[in-house]
């Protein structure tokens, strides 16, 4: 595997001891999730096309003889999970290190999934999906995920982040685990998009990443503030009263998002962009049951 600037070798070794383990939610009941006891079930589940990195021992050669295409035969306890990593690259994510943590966390979750024989697809979005990886399988394909994420930069189009692409037919068809990595500063909301993901039987993990300044601003006085996504500036006078009002508004917004996720049975994690990726995985995500180890 090629080296990468997102995750250290020490962290990669720790990640290999973890597994995707999203708890059963209304969005996954009746869906598929592979256990780790490969080959113990005799109940046939499905065929799926062979992908580079798959274990050749699971190829169905009879199907190949008939169809001249490679398929894997999967049983009830062998069906792998499909992880969708959705990374917000709108301009606001460039502020305060938010995108860097989102890239690192996507790389970490993708790596532990691939090391655990699950499949991974990464999607980059602002107002619409602007890029995606092919569906990856096998630990050897992790370098493709790392390369894709290392080259990600926030868009400089003035385009605000949005989940409207999910509402407009962008919900992945095959049920899996959808991880949304974003600051969730969406003018058009998030409720409908999350509802549609659940309706398609996805387990949904909402990871809200805010900068340290957004969570606890330290600036004061007369300032000219510029919206990072629209480029529109505004002169403001920042008093202690304004700072306290702002903090209350941020706390209310994050609490509302967290409560919405809780009521719908979704996983929610709030991170500061100053958090390390190690803390994000082992101190924040691990207790939620999204991963286990």
Short mmCIF file of C-alpha atoms in Angstrom, two decimals:
data_model
loop_
_atom_site.label_atom_id
_atom_site.label_comp_id
_atom_site.label_asym_id
_atom_site.label_seq_id
_atom_site.Cartn_x
_atom_site.Cartn_y
_atom_site.Cartn_z
CA UNK A 1 0.00 0.00 0.00
CA UNK A 2 1.30 3.45 -0.78
CA UNK A 3 2.12 5.85 2.00
CA UNK A 4 -0.32 8.65 2.69
CA UNK A 5 -0.35 11.99 4.44
CA UNK A 6 -3.71 11.49 6.13
CA UNK A 7 -3.10 8.59 8.53
CA UNK A 8 0.03 7.46 10.33
CA UNK A 9 1.26 3.84 10.13
CA UNK A 10 0.59 3.52 13.86
CA UNK A 11 -3.03 4.58 13.41
CA UNK A 12 -3.49 2.23 10.45
CA UNK A 13 -2.39 -0.68 12.63
CA UNK A 14 -4.88 0.31 15.35
CA UNK A 15 -7.69 0.66 12.81
CA UNK A 16 -7.20 -2.91 11.61
CA UNK A 17 -8.43 -4.09 15.01
CA UNK A 18 -11.78 -2.31 14.54
CA UNK A 19 -14.84 -3.33 12.54
CA UNK A 20 -17.89 -1.53 11.22
CA UNK A 21 -20.67 -2.36 13.63
CA UNK A 22 -23.52 0.10 13.17
CA UNK A 23 -26.23 -0.93 15.59
CA UNK A 24 -29.48 -2.11 14.11
CA UNK A 25 -31.67 0.90 13.43
CA UNK A 26 -35.03 1.24 11.70
CA UNK A 27 -33.08 1.91 8.51
CA UNK A 28 -31.31 -1.47 8.57
CA UNK A 29 -33.88 -3.86 10.00
CA UNK A 30 -34.44 -6.56 7.47
CA UNK A 31 -31.31 -5.50 5.62
CA UNK A 32 -27.97 -7.21 5.26
CA UNK A 33 -24.94 -7.17 7.47
CA UNK A 34 -22.16 -9.71 7.46
CA UNK A 35 -21.05 -11.43 10.66
CA UNK A 36 -17.45 -12.50 11.10
CA UNK A 37 -18.13 -16.26 11.00
CA UNK A 38 -17.41 -16.79 7.32
CA UNK A 39 -18.64 -20.03 5.84
CA UNK A 40 -20.68 -21.21 8.82
CA UNK A 41 -24.03 -20.70 7.09
CA UNK A 42 -25.34 -22.90 4.29
CA UNK A 43 -28.22 -20.56 3.40
CA UNK A 44 -27.48 -18.91 0.06
CA UNK A 45 -27.93 -15.14 0.05
CA UNK A 46 -26.84 -13.61 -3.24
CA UNK A 47 -24.37 -13.33 -6.07
CA UNK A 48 -22.41 -10.17 -6.62
CA UNK A 49 -19.89 -9.25 -9.33
CA UNK A 50 -16.22 -9.85 -8.58
CA UNK A 51 -14.24 -6.72 -7.71
CA UNK A 52 -10.43 -6.41 -7.63
CA UNK A 53 -9.22 -7.34 -4.16
CA UNK A 54 -11.98 -9.90 -3.47
CA UNK A 55 -11.01 -13.32 -2.14
CA UNK A 56 -10.67 -15.62 -5.16
CA UNK A 57 -11.75 -18.59 -3.06
CA UNK A 58 -15.33 -17.31 -3.17
CA UNK A 59 -15.57 -17.21 -6.98
CA UNK A 60 -18.36 -19.28 -8.52
CA UNK A 61 -16.64 -21.01 -11.43
CA UNK A 62 -19.85 -22.64 -12.62
CA UNK A 63 -21.39 -19.21 -13.10
CA UNK A 64 -18.26 -18.15 -14.96
CA UNK A 65 -18.53 -21.15 -17.30
CA UNK A 66 -22.12 -20.20 -18.14
CA UNK A 67 -21.85 -16.42 -18.30
CA UNK A 68 -18.14 -15.71 -18.88
CA UNK A 69 -18.27 -13.24 -16.00
CA UNK A 70 -16.81 -13.50 -12.51
CA UNK A 71 -19.27 -13.64 -9.59
CA UNK A 72 -18.87 -14.25 -5.88
CA UNK A 73 -21.33 -16.54 -4.15
CA UNK A 74 -22.30 -15.10 -0.79
CA UNK A 75 -24.10 -16.79 2.10
CA UNK A 76 -26.26 -15.28 4.82
CA UNK A 77 -23.38 -14.72 7.22
CA UNK A 78 -20.92 -13.67 4.53
CA UNK A 79 -22.60 -10.62 3.08
CA UNK A 80 -20.34 -7.65 3.46
CA UNK A 81 -21.39 -4.18 4.49
CA UNK A 82 -21.30 -1.29 2.05
CA UNK A 83 -19.95 1.97 3.48
CA UNK A 84 -20.78 5.27 1.78
CA UNK A 85 -18.48 8.11 2.87
CA UNK A 86 -20.10 11.45 1.97
CA UNK A 87 -17.69 14.37 2.43
CA UNK A 88 -18.89 17.98 2.26
CA UNK A 89 -16.38 20.04 0.25
CA UNK A 90 -18.35 23.31 0.15
CA UNK A 91 -16.33 26.45 0.84
CA UNK A 92 -17.32 26.71 4.51
CA UNK A 93 -15.50 23.42 5.16
CA UNK A 94 -12.18 25.14 4.36
CA UNK A 95 -12.49 27.22 7.53
CA UNK A 96 -10.67 26.21 10.68
CA UNK A 97 -9.46 22.78 9.58
CA UNK A 98 -12.91 21.20 9.16
CA UNK A 99 -12.20 19.63 5.78
CA UNK A 100 -8.86 18.23 6.94
CA UNK A 101 -10.51 16.32 9.79
CA UNK A 102 -13.32 15.19 7.48
CA UNK A 103 -10.77 13.80 5.02
CA UNK A 104 -8.82 12.04 7.76
CA UNK A 105 -11.93 10.53 9.33
CA UNK A 106 -13.22 9.36 5.95
CA UNK A 107 -9.84 7.73 5.28
CA UNK A 108 -9.86 6.05 8.71
CA UNK A 109 -13.38 4.67 8.40
CA UNK A 110 -12.76 3.58 4.84
CA UNK A 111 -9.56 1.79 5.78
CA UNK A 112 -11.04 -0.14 8.69
CA UNK A 113 -13.95 -1.15 6.46
CA UNK A 114 -11.69 -2.35 3.65
CA UNK A 115 -9.44 -4.17 6.12
CA UNK A 116 -12.56 -5.90 7.43
CA UNK A 117 -13.55 -7.09 3.93
CA UNK A 118 -16.37 -4.56 3.58
CA UNK A 119 -16.92 -2.40 0.50
CA UNK A 120 -16.43 1.37 0.36
CA UNK A 121 -17.55 4.21 -1.88
CA UNK A 122 -16.60 7.85 -1.26
CA UNK A 123 -18.72 10.76 -2.52
CA UNK A 124 -17.73 14.44 -2.51
CA UNK A 125 -20.49 17.01 -2.48
CA UNK A 126 -21.32 20.69 -2.15
CA UNK A 127 -24.69 21.52 -3.68
CA UNK A 128 -24.43 18.36 -5.78
CA UNK A 129 -22.11 15.37 -5.98
CA UNK A 130 -18.89 16.64 -7.55
CA UNK A 131 -16.79 13.49 -7.42
CA UNK A 132 -16.83 9.88 -6.31
CA UNK A 133 -14.58 6.88 -6.15
CA UNK A 134 -15.45 3.58 -7.77
CA UNK A 135 -16.75 1.01 -5.33
CA UNK A 136 -13.69 -0.34 -3.55
CA UNK A 137 -13.12 -3.76 -2.02
CA UNK A 138 -10.12 -5.33 -0.26
CA UNK A 139 -7.41 -3.70 1.84
CA UNK A 140 -5.14 -3.42 -1.19
CA UNK A 141 -7.52 -0.85 -2.69
CA UNK A 142 -7.18 1.52 0.28
CA UNK A 143 -4.49 3.50 -1.54
CA UNK A 144 -7.08 4.53 -4.13
CA UNK A 145 -9.28 5.93 -1.37
CA UNK A 146 -6.33 7.74 0.22
CA UNK A 147 -5.23 9.24 -3.08
CA UNK A 148 -8.75 10.50 -3.79
CA UNK A 149 -9.10 12.11 -0.37
CA UNK A 150 -5.61 13.63 -0.31
CA UNK A 151 -6.42 15.57 -3.47
CA UNK A 152 -9.70 17.00 -2.14
CA UNK A 153 -9.99 20.76 -1.71
CA UNK A 154 -12.95 22.92 -0.76
CA UNK A 155 -14.76 24.37 -3.76
CA UNK A 156 -14.25 28.08 -4.41
CA UNK A 157 -17.44 28.63 -6.38
CA UNK A 158 -19.48 30.46 -3.77
CA UNK A 159 -21.77 27.45 -3.80
CA UNK A 160 -23.34 26.74 -0.42
CA UNK A 161 -23.31 23.23 0.98
CA UNK A 162 -26.56 21.32 0.66
CA UNK A 163 -28.05 17.85 0.92
CA UNK A 164 -30.46 18.63 -1.92
CA UNK A 165 -28.67 16.08 -4.12
CA UNK A 166 -30.07 13.36 -1.86
CA UNK A 167 -33.58 14.75 -2.23
CA UNK A 168 -33.19 14.98 -6.01
CA UNK A 169 -32.59 11.29 -6.61
CA UNK A 170 -29.07 10.92 -5.24
CA UNK A 171 -29.84 8.37 -2.50
CA UNK A 172 -27.66 5.27 -3.07
CA UNK A 173 -29.79 2.32 -4.12
CA UNK A 174 -28.00 -0.51 -2.35
CA UNK A 175 -28.62 -0.34 1.43
CA UNK A 176 -25.54 0.28 3.50
CA UNK A 177 -24.01 2.57 6.10
CA UNK A 178 -24.02 6.24 5.06
CA UNK A 179 -21.60 8.51 6.91
CA UNK A 180 -22.21 12.23 6.34
CA UNK A 181 -19.15 14.36 7.19
CA UNK A 182 -20.11 18.04 7.18
CA UNK A 183 -20.54 21.18 9.25
CA UNK A 184 -24.27 20.90 8.45
CA UNK A 185 -24.52 24.65 7.89
CA UNK A 186 -27.18 24.13 5.23
CA UNK A 187 -29.59 26.94 4.39
CA UNK A 188 -32.13 24.44 3.04
CA UNK A 189 -32.11 22.05 6.00
CA UNK A 190 -31.36 18.36 6.36
CA UNK A 191 -34.60 16.68 7.51
CA UNK A 192 -35.91 15.51 4.13
CA UNK A 193 -32.53 14.16 3.05
CA UNK A 194 -32.10 12.12 6.24
CA UNK A 195 -35.64 10.80 5.94
CA UNK A 196 -35.00 9.62 2.38
CA UNK A 197 -31.82 7.83 3.41
CA UNK A 198 -33.71 5.93 6.08
CA UNK A 199 -36.55 5.13 3.70
CA UNK A 200 -33.96 3.45 1.46
CA UNK A 201 -32.91 1.27 4.44
CA UNK A 202 -29.55 2.91 5.06
CA UNK A 203 -28.00 3.16 8.51
CA UNK A 204 -27.11 6.84 8.81
CA UNK A 205 -24.20 8.34 10.75
CA UNK A 206 -24.22 12.14 11.06
CA UNK A 207 -20.77 13.56 11.86
CA UNK A 208 -20.99 17.31 12.40
CA UNK A 209 -17.60 19.04 12.32
CA UNK A 210 -17.31 22.65 13.48
CA UNK A 211 -14.19 24.74 13.92
CA UNK A 212 -12.96 25.83 17.33
CA UNK A 213 -13.86 29.43 16.47
CA UNK A 214 -17.38 28.41 15.46
CA UNK A 215 -17.88 26.55 18.72
CA UNK A 216 -16.16 29.08 20.98
CA UNK A 217 -15.38 32.40 19.23
CA UNK A 218 -12.65 34.54 20.74
CA UNK A 219 -12.79 37.59 18.47
CA UNK A 220 -14.20 40.92 19.67
CA UNK A 221 -14.53 44.54 18.61
CA UNK A 222 -15.45 46.08 15.27
CA UNK A 223 -14.85 43.57 12.48
CA UNK A 224 -15.58 43.03 8.81
CA UNK A 225 -16.77 39.42 8.49
CA UNK A 226 -17.00 37.64 5.15
CA UNK A 227 -19.26 34.68 4.42
CA UNK A 228 -16.83 31.98 3.25
CA UNK A 229 -19.31 30.53 0.76
CA UNK A 230 -20.94 33.62 -0.75
CA UNK A 231 -18.06 36.07 -0.35
CA UNK A 232 -20.48 38.69 1.01
CA UNK A 233 -19.00 40.86 3.76
CA UNK A 234 -20.65 42.63 6.66
CA UNK A 235 -19.41 45.12 9.26
CA UNK A 236 -20.28 43.99 12.77
CA UNK A 237 -19.49 45.05 16.31
CA UNK A 238 -18.72 42.03 18.48
CA UNK A 239 -19.56 42.65 22.13
CA UNK A 240 -19.58 40.06 24.94
CA UNK A 241 -23.38 40.03 24.68
CA UNK A 242 -23.21 39.23 20.95
CA UNK A 243 -20.72 36.41 21.61
CA UNK A 244 -22.98 34.87 24.25
CA UNK A 245 -26.00 35.11 21.96
CA UNK A 246 -24.01 33.45 19.21
CA UNK A 247 -22.89 30.61 21.49
CA UNK A 248 -26.50 29.99 22.51
CA UNK A 249 -27.57 29.87 18.87
CA UNK A 250 -24.84 27.36 18.00
CA UNK A 251 -25.70 25.21 21.01
CA UNK A 252 -29.38 25.26 20.06
CA UNK A 253 -28.63 24.33 16.45
CA UNK A 254 -26.37 21.40 17.32
CA UNK A 255 -28.82 20.22 19.99
CA UNK A 256 -31.69 20.34 17.47
CA UNK A 257 -29.71 18.25 14.98
CA UNK A 258 -28.71 15.79 17.69
CA UNK A 259 -32.30 15.48 18.91
CA UNK A 260 -33.58 14.96 15.36
CA UNK A 261 -31.08 12.13 14.89
CA UNK A 262 -31.94 10.57 18.26
CA UNK A 263 -35.68 10.59 17.54
CA UNK A 264 -35.12 8.96 14.14
CA UNK A 265 -32.68 6.36 15.41
CA UNK A 266 -29.65 7.85 13.66
CA UNK A 267 -26.11 8.06 15.00
CA UNK A 268 -24.87 11.60 15.73
CA UNK A 269 -21.40 12.82 16.69
CA UNK A 270 -20.27 16.44 17.12
CA UNK A 271 -16.56 17.05 16.58
CA UNK A 272 -14.31 20.06 16.86
CA UNK A 273 -11.94 20.49 13.94
CA UNK A 274 -9.20 20.64 16.59
CA UNK A 275 -9.92 17.01 17.56
CA UNK A 276 -7.38 14.50 16.33
CA UNK A 277 -8.58 11.74 14.04
CA UNK A 278 -7.51 9.26 16.74
CA UNK A 279 -9.83 10.91 19.27
CA UNK A 280 -12.62 11.11 16.70
CA UNK A 281 -12.48 7.35 16.10
CA UNK A 282 -11.60 5.92 19.49
CA UNK A 283 -13.18 8.40 21.91
CA UNK A 284 -16.19 9.63 19.98
CA UNK A 285 -17.28 7.05 17.39
CA UNK A 286 -16.37 3.88 19.26
CA UNK A 287 -18.81 4.52 22.15
CA UNK A 288 -21.68 5.11 19.70
CA UNK A 289 -21.49 1.57 18.32
CA UNK A 290 -20.72 2.71 14.78
CA UNK A 291 -17.46 0.77 15.05
CA UNK A 292 -16.38 -1.92 17.48
CA UNK A 293 -13.09 -3.41 18.51
#
